[in-house]
Coordinates of C-alpha atoms in Angstrom, one line a residue:
D21 CA -41.9 -13.8 -29.1
S22 CA -41.5 -11.2 -26.4
K23 CA -41.5 -13.9 -23.5
A24 CA -38.5 -15.6 -25.7
L25 CA -36.8 -12.5 -26.1
L26 CA -37.2 -11.5 -22.5
A27 CA -35.8 -14.9 -21.4
S28 CA -32.9 -14.8 -23.9
T29 CA -31.9 -11.0 -22.7
F30 CA -32.2 -12.3 -19.2
A31 CA -29.9 -15.1 -19.9
E32 CA -27.3 -13.1 -21.7
W33 CA -27.4 -10.7 -18.9
H34 CA -26.8 -13.3 -16.3
R35 CA -23.9 -14.8 -18.3
E36 CA -22.4 -11.3 -18.9
G37 CA -22.8 -10.9 -14.9
R38 CA -20.8 -14.3 -14.5
V39 CA -18.3 -12.9 -17.1
L40 CA -17.5 -9.7 -15.1
M41 CA -17.7 -11.2 -11.9
H42 CA -15.0 -13.6 -13.0
Q43 CA -12.8 -10.8 -14.7
L44 CA -12.9 -8.9 -11.3
N45 CA -11.8 -12.0 -9.4
H46 CA -9.1 -12.5 -12.0
E47 CA -8.0 -8.8 -11.5
S48 CA -8.1 -9.2 -7.7
A49 CA -6.1 -12.4 -8.1
E50 CA -3.4 -10.5 -10.3
Q51 CA -3.1 -7.7 -8.0
Q52 CA -2.7 -10.1 -4.9
L53 CA 0.1 -12.0 -6.9
A54 CA 2.0 -8.7 -7.7
E55 CA 1.8 -7.7 -4.1
I56 CA 3.0 -11.0 -3.1
R57 CA 5.8 -10.9 -5.5
A58 CA 7.0 -7.5 -4.4
Y59 CA 6.7 -8.7 -0.9
V60 CA 9.1 -11.7 -2.0
A61 CA 11.5 -9.5 -3.6
Q62 CA 11.6 -7.3 -0.7
L63 CA 12.5 -10.5 1.5
E64 CA 15.0 -11.6 -1.0
R65 CA 16.7 -8.3 -0.8
Q66 CA 16.4 -8.3 3.3
T67 CA 18.1 -11.8 3.4
A68 CA 20.8 -10.9 1.1
D69 CA 21.7 -7.8 3.2
L70 CA 21.4 -10.0 6.4
Q71 CA 23.8 -12.7 4.7
E72 CA 26.2 -9.9 3.8
Q73 CA 26.3 -8.6 7.5
V74 CA 26.5 -12.2 8.9
G75 CA 29.8 -12.7 6.2
M76 CA 31.2 -9.0 7.7
Y77 CA 30.5 -10.3 11.4
D78 CA 32.3 -13.5 10.8
R79 CA 35.0 -11.7 9.4
Q80 CA 35.2 -9.6 12.6
V81 CA 35.1 -12.4 14.7
D82 CA 38.0 -14.2 12.7
L83 CA 39.9 -11.0 13.3
I84 CA 39.1 -10.7 16.9
T85 CA 40.1 -14.6 17.4
G86 CA 43.3 -13.9 15.8
T87 CA 44.1 -11.0 17.9
L88 CA 43.0 -12.9 21.2
Q89 CA 45.2 -15.7 20.1
K90 CA 48.4 -13.5 19.7
E91 CA 47.6 -11.8 23.0
L92 CA 47.5 -15.4 24.6
K93 CA 50.8 -16.1 23.1
T94 CA 52.3 -13.0 24.1
K95 CA 50.9 -13.5 27.7
E96 CA 52.4 -17.0 27.6
E97 CA 55.7 -15.8 26.7
L98 CA 55.6 -13.0 29.3
A99 CA 54.6 -15.5 32.1
G100 CA 57.7 -17.9 30.8
E101 CA 60.1 -15.0 31.0
L102 CA 58.7 -14.2 34.5
R103 CA 59.3 -17.7 35.4
N104 CA 62.6 -17.7 34.2
A105 CA 63.4 -14.6 36.1
H106 CA 61.9 -15.9 39.4
A107 CA 63.7 -18.9 39.1
Y108 CA 67.0 -17.2 38.4
M109 CA 66.3 -14.9 41.5
R110 CA 65.5 -18.1 43.8
K111 CA 68.5 -19.8 42.4
N112 CA 70.9 -16.9 43.3
N113 CA 69.1 -16.1 46.6
F114 CA 67.8 -12.8 45.7
T115 CA 65.4 -11.0 48.0
P116 CA 63.6 -7.9 47.2
T117 CA 65.9 -5.7 49.0
T118 CA 69.2 -7.5 47.5
A119 CA 67.4 -7.5 43.9
D120 CA 67.3 -4.0 44.1
T121 CA 71.0 -3.3 44.6
A122 CA 72.2 -6.4 42.6
G123 CA 70.1 -5.0 39.8
V124 CA 72.0 -1.9 39.5
G125 CA 74.2 -2.0 36.4
A126 CA 73.7 -5.8 36.1
D127 CA 73.4 -7.1 32.3
W128 CA 70.1 -9.2 32.7
S129 CA 70.4 -10.5 29.2
R130 CA 73.3 -12.8 29.9
H131 CA 71.0 -14.7 32.5
G132 CA 69.4 -17.8 30.9
D133 CA 66.9 -17.1 28.1
W134 CA 65.4 -14.0 29.7
S135 CA 65.0 -11.6 26.9
R136 CA 62.2 -9.2 25.7
T137 CA 62.8 -9.9 22.0
S138 CA 60.4 -12.7 21.9
S139 CA 57.4 -11.0 23.3
E140 CA 58.5 -7.8 21.5
K141 CA 58.1 -9.9 18.2
T142 CA 55.1 -11.3 19.2
I143 CA 53.3 -7.8 20.0
D144 CA 54.8 -6.4 16.6
Q145 CA 53.4 -9.0 14.5

């Protein structure tokens, strides 16, 4: 009778030990799961922040690209005006010394399409 009681007590104690070990493992797994979820939430916030930064940088690149395209157009217009001025000077046999004296009081706007208005419009836009 005492041996049966001792065996029954030992079996119950052994079962209780397994239940406690299972609960401990379960709590540990829940803690790890909570930590992983917190880490995932942190990564999602970082990803959202990085995506926002990428969007901002994309807009800045677009603005810079637009500015550079306007500057390129302005330079092309200025180069065209310079070509026209040089062609006019070659056509009329101007040299650097005669250009200085011939240019005094001259109305350059009446010669060809040499005008500052086209590039001024580009700069102001």
